[in-house]
Amino acid sequence: MINYKVHNHSLSGAVKDFGQLLAERPPFLFLDRDGTLVPIADNPKEAILSSSTSNVLRQLSSRLSKRIAIVSARSLNMLAAECDPREFILAGNYGLEMSFPSGQVYIHPEAQKVHSLLSEVRIELDQLADYDTRLFVDDHQYSFCLHFHKVATAERHIIHSQMHELEQKYPSLVFRALPTSYEIVPSIKWNKASALQAILGKLSLSADDFLCMAFGDSLADEPMFQWVNRHHGLSFRVGECQSTEANSLLNAPSDVVDFLESLLLLPL
Ligand SMILES: [Mg+2]
């Protein structure tokens, strides 16, 4: 028995008979990492993939002939350190860098072009973090995240103006303001839907031949939900949210893992 809430009632009839759906098309899973497989932590270094979750993922990968992709904002290196690249499709930096179990590696050419520019920005961000130790830089190689959640709200205007200055200096990079962090990414028209499209393309597969299932917890996952819905798949938004394109809801990462474990009980 798989427990989840159906968000979009138009799909409720279809997803009732989950076993039937799986019999029609083999599943292809796309999973965000932070907030989806692993609870969010104050310091991203403390958000560790548990051995039990890792075990469920490995079993699923084997059952699904490796049709399971981790699609994350984290770098490919970080993902590869915890998920064996021979068993999983790994899409780091929203898929700007990807590896496949076959050994094939893809790096978006535009991301490669701005790599040296990103290194320059990294030095500037480090200087800011050295000056104010409440700041923390997360290095994802092709993108960075400057976390400022430890800075009091009244003082955050200083960070905003510093980021504005950097934005003027580096017009080929995007400085995306998030509630308690800035994401600095190459200015490339790209999102997680682009990543999913590229994954299927690199594998020379058609999405409509599979029951594509996407799991994610944030705004960055919404394009992935839309893409999966367009291909008549299932999309799962994890945690509290105001609105979502996902057709199903799960409460927390622990529910995602329970759900994945339940899949193992079905004939895949
Ligand atoms: Mg997430």
PDB file of C-alpha atoms and ligand atoms in Angstrom:
ATOM      1  CA  MET A   1       0.000   0.000   0.000  1.00  0.00           C
ATOM      2  CA  ILE A   2       1.481   3.330  -1.062  1.00  0.00           C
ATOM      3  CA  ASN A   3       0.282   6.326   0.922  1.00  0.00           C
ATOM      4  CA  TYR A   4       0.269   9.746  -0.642  1.00  0.00           C
ATOM      5  CA  LYS A   5      -2.188  12.545  -1.215  1.00  0.00           C
ATOM      6  CA  VAL A   6      -3.389  13.348  -4.693  1.00  0.00           C
ATOM      7  CA  HIS A   7      -3.177  17.082  -5.167  1.00  0.00           C
ATOM      8  CA  ASN A   8      -4.743  17.423  -8.581  1.00  0.00           C
ATOM      9  CA  HIS A   9      -8.044  15.571  -8.419  1.00  0.00           C
ATOM     10  CA  SER A  10      -8.211  15.101 -12.169  1.00  0.00           C
ATOM     11  CA  LEU A  11      -5.509  12.478 -11.793  1.00  0.00           C
ATOM     12  CA  SER A  12      -7.016  10.714  -8.795  1.00  0.00           C
ATOM     13  CA  GLY A  13      -8.740   8.064 -10.906  1.00  0.00           C
ATOM     14  CA  ALA A  14      -5.543   7.256 -12.758  1.00  0.00           C
ATOM     15  CA  VAL A  15      -3.266   6.969  -9.756  1.00  0.00           C
ATOM     16  CA  LYS A  16      -5.661   4.838  -7.720  1.00  0.00           C
ATOM     17  CA  ASP A  17      -4.499   1.750  -9.486  1.00  0.00           C
ATOM     18  CA  PHE A  18      -0.799   2.270  -9.163  1.00  0.00           C
ATOM     19  CA  GLY A  19       0.070  -1.325  -9.996  1.00  0.00           C
ATOM     20  CA  GLN A  20      -1.830  -0.974 -13.274  1.00  0.00           C
ATOM     21  CA  LEU A  21       0.134   2.175 -14.154  1.00  0.00           C
ATOM     22  CA  LEU A  22       3.416   0.397 -13.528  1.00  0.00           C
ATOM     23  CA  ALA A  23       2.307  -2.517 -15.677  1.00  0.00           C
ATOM     24  CA  GLU A  24       1.624  -0.165 -18.603  1.00  0.00           C
ATOM     25  CA  ARG A  25       4.937   1.680 -18.595  1.00  0.00           C
ATOM     26  CA  PRO A  26       8.182   0.961 -16.725  1.00  0.00           C
ATOM     27  CA  PRO A  27       9.035   3.701 -14.210  1.00  0.00           C
ATOM     28  CA  PHE A  28      11.835   6.257 -14.590  1.00  0.00           C
ATOM     29  CA  LEU A  29      12.552   8.142 -11.366  1.00  0.00           C
ATOM     30  CA  PHE A  30      13.872  11.694 -10.993  1.00  0.00           C
ATOM     31  CA  LEU A  31      14.702  12.715  -7.440  1.00  0.00           C
ATOM     32  CA  ASP A  32      15.805  16.006  -5.978  1.00  0.00           C
ATOM     33  CA  ARG A  33      18.199  15.542  -3.044  1.00  0.00           C
ATOM     34  CA  ASP A  34      17.973  18.227  -0.309  1.00  0.00           C
ATOM     35  CA  GLY A  35      14.546  18.462   1.289  1.00  0.00           C
ATOM     36  CA  THR A  36      13.398  15.446  -0.733  1.00  0.00           C
ATOM     37  CA  LEU A  37      15.702  12.528   0.106  1.00  0.00           C
ATOM     38  CA  VAL A  38      17.464  14.270   2.983  1.00  0.00           C
ATOM     39  CA  PRO A  39      15.929  16.709   5.491  1.00  0.00           C
ATOM     40  CA  ILE A  40      17.182  20.286   5.081  1.00  0.00           C
ATOM     41  CA  ALA A  41      19.921  21.226   7.557  1.00  0.00           C
ATOM     42  CA  ASP A  42      21.149  24.666   8.618  1.00  0.00           C
ATOM     43  CA  ASN A  43      24.554  23.805   7.268  1.00  0.00           C
ATOM     44  CA  PRO A  44      24.284  21.828   3.990  1.00  0.00           C
ATOM     45  CA  LYS A  45      27.311  19.771   5.089  1.00  0.00           C
ATOM     46  CA  GLU A  46      25.152  18.348   7.869  1.00  0.00           C
ATOM     47  CA  ALA A  47      22.449  17.150   5.432  1.00  0.00           C
ATOM     48  CA  ILE A  48      23.776  13.626   5.031  1.00  0.00           C
ATOM     49  CA  LEU A  49      22.147  10.880   2.974  1.00  0.00           C
ATOM     50  CA  SER A  50      21.343   8.123   5.474  1.00  0.00           C
ATOM     51  CA  SER A  51      22.591   4.610   4.873  1.00  0.00           C
ATOM     52  CA  SER A  52      19.011   3.272   4.933  1.00  0.00           C
ATOM     53  CA  THR A  53      17.907   5.746   2.207  1.00  0.00           C
ATOM     54  CA  SER A  54      21.018   4.957   0.209  1.00  0.00           C
ATOM     55  CA  ASN A  55      20.204   1.261   0.516  1.00  0.00           C
ATOM     56  CA  VAL A  56      16.628   1.759  -0.785  1.00  0.00           C
ATOM     57  CA  LEU A  57      17.963   3.822  -3.710  1.00  0.00           C
ATOM     58  CA  ARG A  58      20.509   1.140  -4.620  1.00  0.00           C
ATOM     59  CA  GLN A  59      17.862  -1.591  -4.584  1.00  0.00           C
ATOM     60  CA  LEU A  60      15.573   0.533  -6.745  1.00  0.00           C
ATOM     61  CA  SER A  61      18.350   1.305  -9.197  1.00  0.00           C
ATOM     62  CA  SER A  62      18.982  -2.384  -9.639  1.00  0.00           C
ATOM     63  CA  ARG A  63      15.254  -3.144 -10.084  1.00  0.00           C
ATOM     64  CA  LEU A  64      14.778  -0.263 -12.539  1.00  0.00           C
ATOM     65  CA  SER A  65      17.807  -1.072 -14.702  1.00  0.00           C
ATOM     66  CA  LYS A  66      19.433   2.155 -13.420  1.00  0.00           C
ATOM     67  CA  ARG A  67      16.548   4.378 -14.568  1.00  0.00           C
ATOM     68  CA  ILE A  68      16.914   6.575 -11.520  1.00  0.00           C
ATOM     69  CA  ALA A  69      18.362  10.072 -11.579  1.00  0.00           C
ATOM     70  CA  ILE A  70      19.375  12.354  -8.718  1.00  0.00           C
ATOM     71  CA  VAL A  71      18.763  15.905  -9.969  1.00  0.00           C
ATOM     72  CA  SER A  72      20.222  18.403  -7.537  1.00  0.00           C
ATOM     73  CA  ALA A  73      21.631  21.913  -7.093  1.00  0.00           C
ATOM     74  CA  ARG A  74      24.694  20.244  -5.568  1.00  0.00           C
ATOM     75  CA  SER A  75      27.790  19.548  -7.638  1.00  0.00           C
ATOM     76  CA  LEU A  76      28.302  16.324  -9.523  1.00  0.00           C
ATOM     77  CA  ASN A  77      31.332  15.577  -7.316  1.00  0.00           C
ATOM     78  CA  MET A  78      29.223  15.881  -4.150  1.00  0.00           C
ATOM     79  CA  LEU A  79      26.536  13.576  -5.575  1.00  0.00           C
ATOM     80  CA  ALA A  80      29.113  11.056  -6.780  1.00  0.00           C
ATOM     81  CA  ALA A  81      30.652  10.934  -3.294  1.00  0.00           C
ATOM     82  CA  GLU A  82      27.463   9.391  -1.895  1.00  0.00           C
ATOM     83  CA  CYS A  83      25.753   7.715  -4.876  1.00  0.00           C
ATOM     84  CA  ASP A  84      27.801   5.330  -6.993  1.00  0.00           C
ATOM     85  CA  PRO A  85      27.930   6.882 -10.522  1.00  0.00           C
ATOM     86  CA  ARG A  86      27.911   3.314 -11.936  1.00  0.00           C
ATOM     87  CA  GLU A  87      24.462   2.771 -10.433  1.00  0.00           C
ATOM     88  CA  PHE A  88      22.771   6.163 -10.846  1.00  0.00           C
ATOM     89  CA  ILE A  89      22.313   8.968 -13.311  1.00  0.00           C
ATOM     90  CA  LEU A  90      23.690  11.981 -11.469  1.00  0.00           C
ATOM     91  CA  ALA A  91      22.657  15.491 -12.498  1.00  0.00           C
ATOM     92  CA  GLY A  92      24.592  18.133 -10.552  1.00  0.00           C
ATOM     93  CA  ASN A  93      24.072  21.896 -10.763  1.00  0.00           C
ATOM     94  CA  TYR A  94      20.501  21.319 -11.984  1.00  0.00           C
ATOM     95  CA  GLY A  95      21.911  19.069 -14.690  1.00  0.00           C
ATOM     96  CA  LEU A  96      24.527  21.461 -16.084  1.00  0.00           C
ATOM     97  CA  GLU A  97      26.929  18.595 -15.325  1.00  0.00           C
ATOM     98  CA  MET A  98      25.769  15.001 -15.531  1.00  0.00           C
ATOM     99  CA  SER A  99      27.152  11.498 -15.400  1.00  0.00           C
ATOM    100  CA  PHE A 100      25.586   8.250 -16.575  1.00  0.00           C
ATOM    101  CA  PRO A 101      26.172   4.657 -15.421  1.00  0.00           C
ATOM    102  CA  SER A 102      27.729   3.956 -18.838  1.00  0.00           C
ATOM    103  CA  GLY A 103      30.567   6.331 -17.906  1.00  0.00           C
ATOM    104  CA  GLN A 104      29.308   9.083 -20.221  1.00  0.00           C
ATOM    105  CA  VAL A 105      29.790  12.572 -18.754  1.00  0.00           C
ATOM    106  CA  TYR A 106      28.115  15.766 -19.960  1.00  0.00           C
ATOM    107  CA  ILE A 107      28.993  19.346 -19.049  1.00  0.00           C
ATOM    108  CA  HIS A 108      26.925  22.133 -20.584  1.00  0.00           C
ATOM    109  CA  PRO A 109      29.288  24.013 -22.952  1.00  0.00           C
ATOM    110  CA  GLU A 110      28.115  27.435 -21.708  1.00  0.00           C
ATOM    111  CA  ALA A 111      28.893  26.411 -18.110  1.00  0.00           C
ATOM    112  CA  GLN A 112      32.383  25.343 -19.189  1.00  0.00           C
ATOM    113  CA  LYS A 113      32.876  28.751 -20.828  1.00  0.00           C
ATOM    114  CA  VAL A 114      32.237  30.714 -17.611  1.00  0.00           C
ATOM    115  CA  HIS A 115      34.199  28.375 -15.346  1.00  0.00           C
ATOM    116  CA  SER A 116      37.140  30.768 -14.891  1.00  0.00           C
ATOM    117  CA  LEU A 117      34.752  33.659 -14.236  1.00  0.00           C
ATOM    118  CA  LEU A 118      33.068  31.587 -11.550  1.00  0.00           C
ATOM    119  CA  SER A 119      36.459  30.975  -9.923  1.00  0.00           C
ATOM    120  CA  GLU A 120      36.973  34.754  -9.746  1.00  0.00           C
ATOM    121  CA  VAL A 121      33.599  35.221  -8.059  1.00  0.00           C
ATOM    122  CA  ARG A 122      34.408  32.421  -5.642  1.00  0.00           C
ATOM    123  CA  ILE A 123      37.453  34.435  -4.456  1.00  0.00           C
ATOM    124  CA  GLU A 124      35.253  37.508  -3.905  1.00  0.00           C
ATOM    125  CA  LEU A 125      32.667  35.494  -1.997  1.00  0.00           C
ATOM    126  CA  ASP A 126      35.379  33.948   0.179  1.00  0.00           C
ATOM    127  CA  GLN A 127      36.627  37.438   1.011  1.00  0.00           C
ATOM    128  CA  LEU A 128      33.110  38.432   2.133  1.00  0.00           C
ATOM    129  CA  ALA A 129      32.838  35.275   4.240  1.00  0.00           C
ATOM    130  CA  ASP A 130      36.286  35.879   5.785  1.00  0.00           C
ATOM    131  CA  TYR A 131      35.196  39.395   6.773  1.00  0.00           C
ATOM    132  CA  ASP A 132      31.806  38.310   8.177  1.00  0.00           C
ATOM    133  CA  THR A 133      32.079  34.800   9.630  1.00  0.00           C
ATOM    134  CA  ARG A 134      28.290  34.471   9.777  1.00  0.00           C
ATOM    135  CA  LEU A 135      28.361  34.069   5.997  1.00  0.00           C
ATOM    136  CA  PHE A 136      28.940  30.664   4.476  1.00  0.00           C
ATOM    137  CA  VAL A 137      29.834  29.794   0.876  1.00  0.00           C
ATOM    138  CA  ASP A 138      28.694  26.506  -0.623  1.00  0.00           C
ATOM    139  CA  ASP A 139      30.867  25.686  -3.632  1.00  0.00           C
ATOM    140  CA  HIS A 140      29.145  23.587  -6.318  1.00  0.00           C
ATOM    141  CA  GLN A 141      31.886  24.207  -8.872  1.00  0.00           C
ATOM    142  CA  TYR A 142      29.548  25.503 -11.619  1.00  0.00           C
ATOM    143  CA  SER A 143      27.476  27.522  -9.147  1.00  0.00           C
ATOM    144  CA  PHE A 144      27.775  28.891  -5.630  1.00  0.00           C
ATOM    145  CA  CYS A 145      25.467  29.559  -2.777  1.00  0.00           C
ATOM    146  CA  LEU A 146      26.169  32.319  -0.276  1.00  0.00           C
ATOM    147  CA  HIS A 147      24.183  31.568   2.888  1.00  0.00           C
ATOM    148  CA  PHE A 148      23.298  34.469   5.162  1.00  0.00           C
ATOM    149  CA  HIS A 149      20.672  32.945   7.481  1.00  0.00           C
ATOM    150  CA  LYS A 150      22.873  33.708  10.510  1.00  0.00           C
ATOM    151  CA  VAL A 151      22.869  37.436   9.718  1.00  0.00           C
ATOM    152  CA  ALA A 152      20.147  39.437  11.521  1.00  0.00           C
ATOM    153  CA  THR A 153      17.356  40.625   9.212  1.00  0.00           C
ATOM    154  CA  ALA A 154      18.156  44.281   9.963  1.00  0.00           C
ATOM    155  CA  GLU A 155      21.733  43.833   8.725  1.00  0.00           C
ATOM    156  CA  ARG A 156      20.936  41.902   5.531  1.00  0.00           C
ATOM    157  CA  HIS A 157      20.710  45.051   3.402  1.00  0.00           C
ATOM    158  CA  ILE A 158      24.537  45.103   3.478  1.00  0.00           C
ATOM    159  CA  ILE A 159      24.670  41.642   1.864  1.00  0.00           C
ATOM    160  CA  HIS A 160      22.061  42.674  -0.711  1.00  0.00           C
ATOM    161  CA  SER A 161      24.083  45.717  -1.768  1.00  0.00           C
ATOM    162  CA  GLN A 162      27.317  43.673  -1.906  1.00  0.00           C
ATOM    163  CA  MET A 163      25.584  41.137  -4.144  1.00  0.00           C
ATOM    164  CA  HIS A 164      24.185  43.946  -6.284  1.00  0.00           C
ATOM    165  CA  GLU A 165      27.739  45.262  -6.820  1.00  0.00           C
ATOM    166  CA  LEU A 166      28.968  41.800  -7.849  1.00  0.00           C
ATOM    167  CA  GLU A 167      25.990  41.435 -10.163  1.00  0.00           C
ATOM    168  CA  GLN A 168      27.030  44.641 -11.980  1.00  0.00           C
ATOM    169  CA  LYS A 169      30.611  43.413 -12.237  1.00  0.00           C
ATOM    170  CA  TYR A 170      29.710  39.947 -13.603  1.00  0.00           C
ATOM    171  CA  PRO A 171      26.826  40.384 -16.070  1.00  0.00           C
ATOM    172  CA  SER A 172      27.252  36.884 -17.505  1.00  0.00           C
ATOM    173  CA  LEU A 173      26.330  35.366 -14.152  1.00  0.00           C
ATOM    174  CA  VAL A 174      22.943  35.356 -12.438  1.00  0.00           C
ATOM    175  CA  PHE A 175      22.692  36.333  -8.763  1.00  0.00           C
ATOM    176  CA  ARG A 176      19.452  34.727  -7.636  1.00  0.00           C
ATOM    177  CA  ALA A 177      18.118  36.068  -4.328  1.00  0.00           C
ATOM    178  CA  LEU A 178      16.558  33.342  -2.169  1.00  0.00           C
ATOM    179  CA  PRO A 179      15.068  33.901   1.324  1.00  0.00           C
ATOM    180  CA  THR A 180      18.359  33.327   3.219  1.00  0.00           C
ATOM    181  CA  SER A 181      20.912  32.832   0.484  1.00  0.00           C
ATOM    182  CA  TYR A 182      22.130  33.978  -2.922  1.00  0.00           C
ATOM    183  CA  GLU A 183      22.618  31.462  -5.672  1.00  0.00           C
ATOM    184  CA  ILE A 184      25.215  32.475  -8.242  1.00  0.00           C
ATOM    185  CA  VAL A 185      24.803  30.537 -11.472  1.00  0.00           C
ATOM    186  CA  PRO A 186      25.875  30.881 -15.110  1.00  0.00           C
ATOM    187  CA  SER A 187      23.378  32.874 -17.161  1.00  0.00           C
ATOM    188  CA  ILE A 188      22.039  29.907 -19.106  1.00  0.00           C
ATOM    189  CA  LYS A 189      18.397  29.282 -19.931  1.00  0.00           C
ATOM    190  CA  TRP A 190      18.252  26.031 -18.024  1.00  0.00           C
ATOM    191  CA  ASN A 191      16.192  24.404 -15.304  1.00  0.00           C
ATOM    192  CA  LYS A 192      15.450  20.923 -14.011  1.00  0.00           C
ATOM    193  CA  ALA A 193      13.051  20.289 -16.910  1.00  0.00           C
ATOM    194  CA  SER A 194      15.986  20.952 -19.290  1.00  0.00           C
ATOM    195  CA  ALA A 195      17.957  18.416 -17.251  1.00  0.00           C
ATOM    196  CA  LEU A 196      15.265  15.732 -17.590  1.00  0.00           C
ATOM    197  CA  GLN A 197      14.970  16.384 -21.314  1.00  0.00           C
ATOM    198  CA  ALA A 198      18.763  16.130 -21.675  1.00  0.00           C
ATOM    199  CA  ILE A 199      18.903  12.880 -19.673  1.00  0.00           C
ATOM    200  CA  LEU A 200      16.354  11.172 -21.933  1.00  0.00           C
ATOM    201  CA  GLY A 201      18.105  12.653 -24.992  1.00  0.00           C
ATOM    202  CA  LYS A 202      21.552  11.370 -23.954  1.00  0.00           C
ATOM    203  CA  LEU A 203      20.033   7.910 -23.418  1.00  0.00           C
ATOM    204  CA  SER A 204      18.163   8.107 -26.754  1.00  0.00           C
ATOM    205  CA  LEU A 205      14.928   7.288 -24.940  1.00  0.00           C
ATOM    206  CA  SER A 206      11.451   8.724 -25.296  1.00  0.00           C
ATOM    207  CA  ALA A 207       9.841   9.994 -22.083  1.00  0.00           C
ATOM    208  CA  ASP A 208       6.417   8.811 -23.200  1.00  0.00           C
ATOM    209  CA  ASP A 209       7.608   5.193 -23.151  1.00  0.00           C
ATOM    210  CA  PHE A 210       8.126   5.445 -19.367  1.00  0.00           C
ATOM    211  CA  LEU A 211       6.104   6.292 -16.314  1.00  0.00           C
ATOM    212  CA  CYS A 212       8.238   9.295 -15.356  1.00  0.00           C
ATOM    213  CA  MET A 213       8.035  10.159 -11.661  1.00  0.00           C
ATOM    214  CA  ALA A 214       9.579  13.316 -10.208  1.00  0.00           C
ATOM    215  CA  PHE A 215      10.052  14.151  -6.522  1.00  0.00           C
ATOM    216  CA  GLY A 216      11.053  17.572  -5.221  1.00  0.00           C
ATOM    217  CA  ASP A 217      10.480  20.046  -2.422  1.00  0.00           C
ATOM    218  CA  SER A 218      11.037  23.525  -3.824  1.00  0.00           C
ATOM    219  CA  LEU A 219      10.285  26.074  -6.500  1.00  0.00           C
ATOM    220  CA  ALA A 220      13.315  24.823  -8.438  1.00  0.00           C
ATOM    221  CA  ASP A 221      11.533  21.471  -8.835  1.00  0.00           C
ATOM    222  CA  GLU A 222       8.366  22.915 -10.372  1.00  0.00           C
ATOM    223  CA  PRO A 223       9.681  22.878 -13.995  1.00  0.00           C
ATOM    224  CA  MET A 224      10.519  19.189 -13.444  1.00  0.00           C
ATOM    225  CA  PHE A 225       6.917  18.567 -12.300  1.00  0.00           C
ATOM    226  CA  GLN A 226       5.522  20.349 -15.357  1.00  0.00           C
ATOM    227  CA  TRP A 227       7.771  18.316 -17.653  1.00  0.00           C
ATOM    228  CA  VAL A 228       6.733  15.013 -16.044  1.00  0.00           C
ATOM    229  CA  ASN A 229       3.037  15.986 -16.166  1.00  0.00           C
ATOM    230  CA  ARG A 230       3.362  16.797 -19.865  1.00  0.00           C
ATOM    231  CA  HIS A 231       4.595  13.237 -20.357  1.00  0.00           C
ATOM    232  CA  HIS A 232       1.656  11.818 -18.387  1.00  0.00           C
ATOM    233  CA  GLY A 233       3.836  10.950 -15.413  1.00  0.00           C
ATOM    234  CA  LEU A 234       3.528  11.479 -11.681  1.00  0.00           C
ATOM    235  CA  SER A 235       4.921  14.445  -9.797  1.00  0.00           C
ATOM    236  CA  PHE A 236       5.331  14.637  -6.022  1.00  0.00           C
ATOM    237  CA  ARG A 237       5.889  17.833  -4.081  1.00  0.00           C
ATOM    238  CA  VAL A 238       7.400  17.194  -0.658  1.00  0.00           C
ATOM    239  CA  GLY A 239       6.556  19.273   2.421  1.00  0.00           C
ATOM    240  CA  GLU A 240       4.388  22.331   2.994  1.00  0.00           C
ATOM    241  CA  CYS A 241       3.741  24.532  -0.011  1.00  0.00           C
ATOM    242  CA  GLN A 242       1.322  27.239  -1.090  1.00  0.00           C
ATOM    243  CA  SER A 243       0.890  26.077  -4.646  1.00  0.00           C
ATOM    244  CA  THR A 244       2.481  23.528  -6.900  1.00  0.00           C
ATOM    245  CA  GLU A 245       2.254  21.970 -10.353  1.00  0.00           C
ATOM    246  CA  ALA A 246       2.796  18.548  -8.776  1.00  0.00           C
ATOM    247  CA  ASN A 247      -0.141  16.173  -8.963  1.00  0.00           C
ATOM    248  CA  SER A 248       0.653  14.478  -5.636  1.00  0.00           C
ATOM    249  CA  LEU A 249       1.918  15.508  -2.217  1.00  0.00           C
ATOM    250  CA  LEU A 250       4.162  13.854   0.341  1.00  0.00           C
ATOM    251  CA  ASN A 251       4.738  15.318   3.797  1.00  0.00           C
ATOM    252  CA  ALA A 252       8.451  14.857   4.381  1.00  0.00           C
ATOM    253  CA  PRO A 253      11.625  13.150   3.103  1.00  0.00           C
ATOM    254  CA  SER A 254      10.810  10.167   5.340  1.00  0.00           C
ATOM    255  CA  ASP A 255       7.561   9.726   3.351  1.00  0.00           C
ATOM    256  CA  VAL A 256       9.517   9.808   0.090  1.00  0.00           C
ATOM    257  CA  VAL A 257      11.743   7.006   1.364  1.00  0.00           C
ATOM    258  CA  ASP A 258       8.675   5.027   2.554  1.00  0.00           C
ATOM    259  CA  PHE A 259       7.131   5.532  -0.881  1.00  0.00           C
ATOM    260  CA  LEU A 260      10.284   4.327  -2.652  1.00  0.00           C
ATOM    261  CA  GLU A 261      10.462   1.340  -0.317  1.00  0.00           C
ATOM    262  CA  SER A 262       6.829   0.515  -1.171  1.00  0.00           C
ATOM    263  CA  LEU A 263       7.747   0.547  -4.862  1.00  0.00           C
ATOM    264  CA  LEU A 264      10.165  -2.290  -4.167  1.00  0.00           C
ATOM    265  CA  LEU A 265       7.223  -4.454  -3.126  1.00  0.00           C
ATOM    266  CA  LEU A 266       5.570  -4.044  -6.528  1.00  0.00           C
ATOM    267  CA  PRO A 267       6.451  -5.972  -9.679  1.00  0.00           C
ATOM    268  CA  LEU A 268       8.681  -3.440 -11.478  1.00  0.00           C
TER     269      LEU A 268
HETATM  270 MG    MG B   1      15.335  20.430  -2.675  1.00  0.00          MG
END
